[in-house]
Amino acid sequence: MAGRIEARLKELGIELPQAAAPVAAYVPYTRSGNTLYVSGQVTVWNGERRFIGKLGQDFTVEQGQQAARLCALNIIAQAKAACGGDLDRVVRVLRLGGFVNGTPDFHDQPLVINGASELMMQVFGDAGKHARAAVGAPSLPGNVAVEVDAILELA
């Protein structure tokens, strides 16, 4: 199904990864009414883990933004799966929660998570503007650099 959002992805030259299967005792998303909750997505591209390590030690802020962008691509892939392939059903990105695996002296979590936030606004336009949290973590699953979860409103 090639709708408005699929056309936008194509225009931006964005390819979505395959929606990742859960690696523990959870589901990739749940829906309650018109609200879609997407579980934390990490830096995986079609099963291959990327961006393994810490911000402030192994990665720069700019590399962290690319890691966060990859998490956001995975969120969109999960939303597409939840919507039966029709991303036009996404009415609004309500909230993103970003977690950054950083050294104790790394304090640029908001700048890193901008990589996810900016992608949502590029893809969904004004509907991609959202509330957000960006927090530091001493470690993340598999030592990935970033994890992002989302809450979306669906039609």
mmCIF file of N, CA, C and O in Angstrom, residues 16-84:
data_model
loop_
_atom_site.group_PDB
_atom_site.id
_atom_site.type_symbol
_atom_site.label_atom_id
_atom_site.label_comp_id
_atom_site.label_asym_id
_atom_site.label_seq_id
_atom_site.Cartn_x
_atom_site.Cartn_y
_atom_site.Cartn_z
ATOM 1 N N LEU A 16 12.917 1.403 5.273
ATOM 2 C CA LEU A 16 12.663 0.903 6.622
ATOM 3 C C LEU A 16 13.260 -0.484 6.793
ATOM 4 O O LEU A 16 13.214 -1.296 5.869
ATOM 5 N N PRO A 17 13.772 -0.768 7.980
ATOM 6 C CA PRO A 17 14.231 -2.132 8.266
ATOM 7 C C PRO A 17 13.019 -3.041 8.477
ATOM 8 O O PRO A 17 11.881 -2.564 8.578
ATOM 9 N N GLN A 18 13.267 -4.332 8.554
ATOM 10 C CA GLN A 18 12.211 -5.269 8.930
ATOM 11 C C GLN A 18 11.886 -5.028 10.396
ATOM 12 O O GLN A 18 12.774 -4.726 11.195
ATOM 13 N N ALA A 19 10.601 -5.139 10.740
ATOM 14 C CA ALA A 19 10.211 -4.994 12.141
ATOM 15 C C ALA A 19 10.876 -6.114 12.942
ATOM 16 O O ALA A 19 10.713 -7.295 12.630
ATOM 17 N N ALA A 20 11.646 -5.736 13.961
ATOM 18 C CA ALA A 20 12.417 -6.704 14.740
ATOM 19 C C ALA A 20 11.524 -7.517 15.667
ATOM 20 O O ALA A 20 10.576 -6.994 16.256
ATOM 21 N N ALA A 21 11.852 -8.784 15.802
ATOM 22 C CA ALA A 21 11.162 -9.661 16.746
ATOM 23 C C ALA A 21 11.695 -9.382 18.146
ATOM 24 O O ALA A 21 12.860 -9.025 18.316
ATOM 25 N N PRO A 22 10.861 -9.532 19.168
ATOM 26 C CA PRO A 22 11.324 -9.325 20.539
ATOM 27 C C PRO A 22 12.427 -10.314 20.906
ATOM 28 O O PRO A 22 12.452 -11.437 20.412
ATOM 29 N N VAL A 23 13.329 -9.880 21.800
ATOM 30 C CA VAL A 23 14.421 -10.750 22.234
ATOM 31 C C VAL A 23 14.234 -11.235 23.667
ATOM 32 O O VAL A 23 15.110 -11.884 24.220
ATOM 33 N N ALA A 24 13.096 -10.900 24.278
ATOM 34 C CA ALA A 24 12.817 -11.325 25.653
ATOM 35 C C ALA A 24 11.304 -11.497 25.807
ATOM 36 O O ALA A 24 10.589 -11.612 24.807
ATOM 37 N N ALA A 25 10.818 -11.485 27.026
ATOM 38 C CA ALA A 25 9.410 -11.762 27.321
ATOM 39 C C ALA A 25 8.554 -10.503 27.190
ATOM 40 O O ALA A 25 8.095 -9.933 28.181
ATOM 41 N N TYR A 26 8.358 -10.033 25.976
ATOM 42 C CA TYR A 26 7.503 -8.875 25.693
ATOM 43 C C TYR A 26 7.061 -8.942 24.247
ATOM 44 O O TYR A 26 7.545 -9.777 23.472
ATOM 45 N N VAL A 27 6.148 -8.077 23.855
ATOM 46 C CA VAL A 27 5.712 -7.979 22.468
ATOM 47 C C VAL A 27 6.238 -6.667 21.896
ATOM 48 O O VAL A 27 6.534 -5.730 22.649
ATOM 49 N N PRO A 28 6.391 -6.568 20.571
ATOM 50 C CA PRO A 28 6.971 -5.353 20.005
ATOM 51 C C PRO A 28 6.084 -4.121 20.130
ATOM 52 O O PRO A 28 6.575 -2.999 20.117
ATOM 53 N N TYR A 29 4.778 -4.332 20.251
ATOM 54 C CA TYR A 29 3.851 -3.217 20.418
ATOM 55 C C TYR A 29 2.544 -3.733 20.989
ATOM 56 O O TYR A 29 2.231 -4.919 20.888
ATOM 57 N N THR A 30 1.804 -2.820 21.610
ATOM 58 C CA THR A 30 0.440 -3.103 22.047
ATOM 59 C C THR A 30 -0.416 -1.921 21.629
ATOM 60 O O THR A 30 0.090 -0.805 21.410
ATOM 61 N N ARG A 31 -1.700 -2.183 21.546
ATOM 62 C CA ARG A 31 -2.634 -1.132 21.172
ATOM 63 C C ARG A 31 -3.787 -1.120 22.162
ATOM 64 O O ARG A 31 -4.303 -2.169 22.537
ATOM 65 N N SER A 32 -4.175 0.074 22.569
ATOM 66 C CA SER A 32 -5.344 0.263 23.412
ATOM 67 C C SER A 32 -6.146 1.390 22.785
ATOM 68 O O SER A 32 -5.681 2.539 22.751
ATOM 69 N N GLY A 33 -7.292 1.067 22.251
ATOM 70 C CA GLY A 33 -8.078 2.070 21.535
ATOM 71 C C GLY A 33 -7.288 2.591 20.355
ATOM 72 O O GLY A 33 -6.800 1.820 19.533
ATOM 73 N N ASN A 34 -7.103 3.905 20.297
ATOM 74 C CA ASN A 34 -6.347 4.522 19.202
ATOM 75 C C ASN A 34 -4.900 4.804 19.559
ATOM 76 O O ASN A 34 -4.211 5.524 18.838
ATOM 77 N N THR A 35 -4.443 4.246 20.689
ATOM 78 C CA THR A 35 -3.078 4.496 21.125
ATOM 79 C C THR A 35 -2.213 3.269 20.890
ATOM 80 O O THR A 35 -2.569 2.165 21.307
ATOM 81 N N LEU A 36 -1.100 3.469 20.211
ATOM 82 C CA LEU A 36 -0.138 2.410 19.942
ATOM 83 C C LEU A 36 1.101 2.660 20.794
ATOM 84 O O LEU A 36 1.683 3.747 20.750
ATOM 85 N N TYR A 37 1.483 1.654 21.562
ATOM 86 C CA TYR A 37 2.683 1.716 22.392
ATOM 87 C C TYR A 37 3.726 0.819 21.740
ATOM 88 O O TYR A 37 3.515 -0.389 21.610
ATOM 89 N N VAL A 38 4.844 1.401 21.325
ATOM 90 C CA VAL A 38 5.907 0.641 20.681
ATOM 91 C C VAL A 38 7.013 0.422 21.707
ATOM 92 O O VAL A 38 7.531 1.376 22.297
ATOM 93 N N SER A 39 7.354 -0.850 21.930
ATOM 94 C CA SER A 39 8.421 -1.208 22.861
ATOM 95 C C SER A 39 9.732 -0.560 22.431
ATOM 96 O O SER A 39 9.912 -0.196 21.259
ATOM 97 N N GLY A 40 10.651 -0.455 23.377
ATOM 98 C CA GLY A 40 11.953 0.131 23.090
ATOM 99 C C GLY A 40 12.627 -0.544 21.913
ATOM 100 O O GLY A 40 12.730 -1.772 21.863
ATOM 101 N N GLN A 41 13.045 0.263 20.973
ATOM 102 C CA GLN A 41 13.747 -0.224 19.785
ATOM 103 C C GLN A 41 15.207 0.174 19.897
ATOM 104 O O GLN A 41 15.524 1.310 20.260
ATOM 105 N N VAL A 42 16.065 -0.769 19.587
ATOM 106 C CA VAL A 42 17.500 -0.535 19.705
ATOM 107 C C VAL A 42 18.122 -0.394 18.325
ATOM 108 O O VAL A 42 17.439 -0.382 17.312
ATOM 109 N N THR A 43 19.419 -0.312 18.296
ATOM 110 C CA THR A 43 20.174 -0.032 17.072
ATOM 111 C C THR A 43 20.421 -1.309 16.283
ATOM 112 O O THR A 43 21.547 -1.782 16.169
ATOM 113 N N VAL A 44 19.335 -1.825 15.702
ATOM 114 C CA VAL A 44 19.396 -3.044 14.899
ATOM 115 C C VAL A 44 18.911 -2.724 13.494
ATOM 116 O O VAL A 44 17.913 -2.026 13.317
ATOM 117 N N TRP A 45 19.641 -3.222 12.513
ATOM 118 C CA TRP A 45 19.220 -3.095 11.115
ATOM 119 C C TRP A 45 19.054 -4.504 10.564
ATOM 120 O O TRP A 45 20.040 -5.227 10.379
ATOM 121 N N ASN A 46 17.812 -4.930 10.367
ATOM 122 C CA ASN A 46 17.498 -6.255 9.812
ATOM 123 C C ASN A 46 18.277 -7.370 10.510
ATOM 124 O O ASN A 46 18.882 -8.226 9.876
ATOM 125 N N GLY A 47 18.244 -7.340 11.833
ATOM 126 C CA GLY A 47 18.865 -8.395 12.630
ATOM 127 C C GLY A 47 20.314 -8.158 13.008
ATOM 128 O O GLY A 47 20.860 -8.865 13.848
ATOM 129 N N GLU A 48 20.955 -7.164 12.437
ATOM 130 C CA GLU A 48 22.367 -6.871 12.733
ATOM 131 C C GLU A 48 22.453 -5.722 13.734
ATOM 132 O O GLU A 48 21.989 -4.609 13.457
ATOM 133 N N ARG A 49 23.046 -6.000 14.893
ATOM 134 C CA ARG A 49 23.225 -4.940 15.891
ATOM 135 C C ARG A 49 24.313 -3.980 15.432
ATOM 136 O O ARG A 49 25.371 -4.391 14.984
ATOM 137 N N ARG A 50 24.030 -2.702 15.582
ATOM 138 C CA ARG A 50 24.979 -1.643 15.232
ATOM 139 C C ARG A 50 25.126 -0.693 16.412
ATOM 140 O O ARG A 50 24.331 -0.714 17.326
ATOM 141 N N PHE A 51 26.112 0.154 16.365
ATOM 142 C CA PHE A 51 26.372 1.148 17.407
ATOM 143 C C PHE A 51 26.467 0.484 18.779
ATOM 144 O O PHE A 51 25.706 0.783 19.696
ATOM 145 N N ILE A 52 27.422 -0.405 18.917
ATOM 146 C CA ILE A 52 27.669 -1.093 20.185
ATOM 147 C C ILE A 52 28.730 -0.305 20.948
ATOM 148 O O ILE A 52 29.846 -0.115 20.457
ATOM 149 N N GLY A 53 28.362 0.188 22.119
ATOM 150 C CA GLY A 53 29.297 0.959 22.929
ATOM 151 C C GLY A 53 28.645 2.169 23.556
ATOM 152 O O GLY A 53 27.423 2.311 23.545
ATOM 153 N N LYS A 54 29.467 3.032 24.107
ATOM 154 C CA LYS A 54 28.993 4.171 24.896
ATOM 155 C C LYS A 54 29.260 5.504 24.201
ATOM 156 O O LYS A 54 30.312 5.702 23.583
ATOM 157 N N LEU A 55 28.308 6.421 24.400
ATOM 158 C CA LEU A 55 28.516 7.803 23.989
ATOM 159 C C LEU A 55 29.521 8.421 24.946
ATOM 160 O O LEU A 55 29.527 8.128 26.141
ATOM 161 N N GLY A 56 30.386 9.246 24.414
ATOM 162 C CA GLY A 56 31.420 9.867 25.233
ATOM 163 C C GLY A 56 32.661 9.007 25.354
ATOM 164 O O GLY A 56 33.664 9.436 25.914
ATOM 165 N N GLN A 57 32.623 7.816 24.810
ATOM 166 C CA GLN A 57 33.779 6.924 24.831
ATOM 167 C C GLN A 57 33.998 6.325 23.445
ATOM 168 O O GLN A 57 35.066 6.475 22.866
ATOM 169 N N ASP A 58 32.972 5.670 22.923
ATOM 170 C CA ASP A 58 33.080 4.996 21.622
ATOM 171 C C ASP A 58 32.453 5.787 20.484
ATOM 172 O O ASP A 58 32.781 5.554 19.322
ATOM 173 N N PHE A 59 31.525 6.686 20.825
ATOM 174 C CA PHE A 59 30.780 7.420 19.796
ATOM 175 C C PHE A 59 30.677 8.897 20.122
ATOM 176 O O PHE A 59 30.578 9.284 21.283
ATOM 177 N N THR A 60 30.648 9.706 19.082
ATOM 178 C CA THR A 60 30.430 11.143 19.190
ATOM 179 C C THR A 60 28.924 11.412 19.276
ATOM 180 O O THR A 60 28.105 10.517 19.033
ATOM 181 N N VAL A 61 28.577 12.638 19.567
ATOM 182 C CA VAL A 61 27.163 13.030 19.577
ATOM 183 C C VAL A 61 26.544 12.773 18.203
ATOM 184 O O VAL A 61 25.427 12.249 18.099
ATOM 185 N N GLU A 62 27.254 13.119 17.143
ATOM 186 C CA GLU A 62 26.727 12.934 15.784
ATOM 187 C C GLU A 62 26.478 11.456 15.485
ATOM 188 O O GLU A 62 25.472 11.094 14.875
ATOM 189 N N GLN A 63 27.387 10.591 15.901
ATOM 190 C CA GLN A 63 27.174 9.151 15.718
ATOM 191 C C GLN A 63 25.997 8.681 16.578
ATOM 192 O O GLN A 63 25.213 7.829 16.155
ATOM 193 N N GLY A 64 25.858 9.241 17.763
ATOM 194 C CA GLY A 64 24.721 8.923 18.613
ATOM 195 C C GLY A 64 23.410 9.329 17.973
ATOM 196 O O GLY A 64 22.398 8.610 18.084
ATOM 197 N N GLN A 65 23.407 10.449 17.268
ATOM 198 C CA GLN A 65 22.200 10.876 16.556
ATOM 199 C C GLN A 65 21.839 9.878 15.467
ATOM 200 O O GLN A 65 20.657 9.583 15.253
ATOM 201 N N GLN A 66 22.840 9.339 14.783
ATOM 202 C CA GLN A 66 22.573 8.311 13.773
ATOM 203 C C GLN A 66 22.023 7.043 14.421
ATOM 204 O O GLN A 66 21.130 6.384 13.873
ATOM 205 N N ALA A 67 22.524 6.707 15.603
ATOM 206 C CA ALA A 67 22.008 5.556 16.341
ATOM 207 C C ALA A 67 20.548 5.779 16.728
ATOM 208 O O ALA A 67 19.702 4.880 16.582
ATOM 209 N N ALA A 68 20.235 6.983 17.215
ATOM 210 C CA ALA A 68 18.853 7.307 17.588
ATOM 211 C C ALA A 68 17.944 7.287 16.369
ATOM 212 O O ALA A 68 16.794 6.835 16.444
ATOM 213 N N ARG A 69 18.455 7.753 15.246
ATOM 214 C CA ARG A 69 17.683 7.718 13.994
ATOM 215 C C ARG A 69 17.356 6.282 13.616
ATOM 216 O O ARG A 69 16.244 5.983 13.186
ATOM 217 N N LEU A 70 18.325 5.385 13.783
ATOM 218 C CA LEU A 70 18.090 3.976 13.487
ATOM 219 C C LEU A 70 16.996 3.412 14.395
ATOM 220 O O LEU A 70 16.127 2.661 13.944
ATOM 221 N N CYS A 71 17.008 3.789 15.669
ATOM 222 C CA CYS A 71 15.942 3.362 16.585
ATOM 223 C C CYS A 71 14.589 3.859 16.081
ATOM 224 O O CYS A 71 13.593 3.121 16.105
ATOM 225 N N ALA A 72 14.538 5.102 15.623
ATOM 226 C CA ALA A 72 13.288 5.676 15.109
ATOM 227 C C ALA A 72 12.818 4.954 13.851
ATOM 228 O O ALA A 72 11.614 4.742 13.660
ATOM 229 N N LEU A 73 13.748 4.555 12.985
ATOM 230 C CA LEU A 73 13.369 3.766 11.810
ATOM 231 C C LEU A 73 12.718 2.455 12.239
ATOM 232 O O LEU A 73 11.726 2.019 11.649
ATOM 233 N N ASN A 74 13.258 1.858 13.293
ATOM 234 C CA ASN A 74 12.673 0.620 13.810
ATOM 235 C C ASN A 74 11.298 0.872 14.425
ATOM 236 O O ASN A 74 10.401 0.033 14.304
ATOM 237 N N ILE A 75 11.111 2.015 15.057
ATOM 238 C CA ILE A 75 9.784 2.369 15.582
ATOM 239 C C ILE A 75 8.784 2.477 14.433
ATOM 240 O O ILE A 75 7.672 1.943 14.510
ATOM 241 N N ILE A 76 9.166 3.158 13.371
ATOM 242 C CA ILE A 76 8.270 3.305 12.222
ATOM 243 C C ILE A 76 7.972 1.941 11.608
ATOM 244 O O ILE A 76 6.830 1.665 11.215
ATOM 245 N N ALA A 77 8.966 1.064 11.545
ATOM 246 C CA ALA A 77 8.734 -0.300 11.016
ATOM 247 C C ALA A 77 7.736 -1.049 11.897
ATOM 248 O O ALA A 77 6.856 -1.762 11.374
ATOM 249 N N GLN A 78 7.838 -0.905 13.213
ATOM 250 C CA GLN A 78 6.875 -1.556 14.112
ATOM 251 C C GLN A 78 5.484 -0.961 13.930
ATOM 252 O O GLN A 78 4.478 -1.681 13.920
ATOM 253 N N ALA A 79 5.401 0.362 13.786
ATOM 254 C CA ALA A 79 4.111 1.017 13.563
ATOM 255 C C ALA A 79 3.488 0.528 12.259
ATOM 256 O O ALA A 79 2.279 0.272 12.199
ATOM 257 N N LYS A 80 4.307 0.361 11.239
ATOM 258 C CA LYS A 80 3.804 -0.138 9.954
ATOM 259 C C LYS A 80 3.226 -1.541 10.121
ATOM 260 O O LYS A 80 2.143 -1.842 9.607
ATOM 261 N N ALA A 81 3.912 -2.385 10.859
ATOM 262 C CA ALA A 81 3.407 -3.735 11.126
ATOM 263 C C ALA A 81 2.094 -3.675 11.910
ATOM 264 O O ALA A 81 1.141 -4.388 11.597
ATOM 265 N N ALA A 82 2.036 -2.801 12.909
ATOM 266 C CA ALA A 82 0.836 -2.679 13.738
ATOM 267 C C ALA A 82 -0.358 -2.154 12.945
ATOM 268 O O ALA A 82 -1.505 -2.455 13.283
ATOM 269 N N CYS A 83 -0.084 -1.382 11.899
ATOM 270 C CA CYS A 83 -1.139 -0.770 11.078
ATOM 271 C C CYS A 83 -1.433 -1.567 9.820
ATOM 272 O O CYS A 83 -2.051 -1.042 8.885
ATOM 273 N N GLY A 84 -0.985 -2.807 9.787
ATOM 274 C CA GLY A 84 -1.238 -3.625 8.602
ATOM 275 C C GLY A 84 -0.610 -3.065 7.345
ATOM 276 O O GLY A 84 -1.126 -3.250 6.245
#
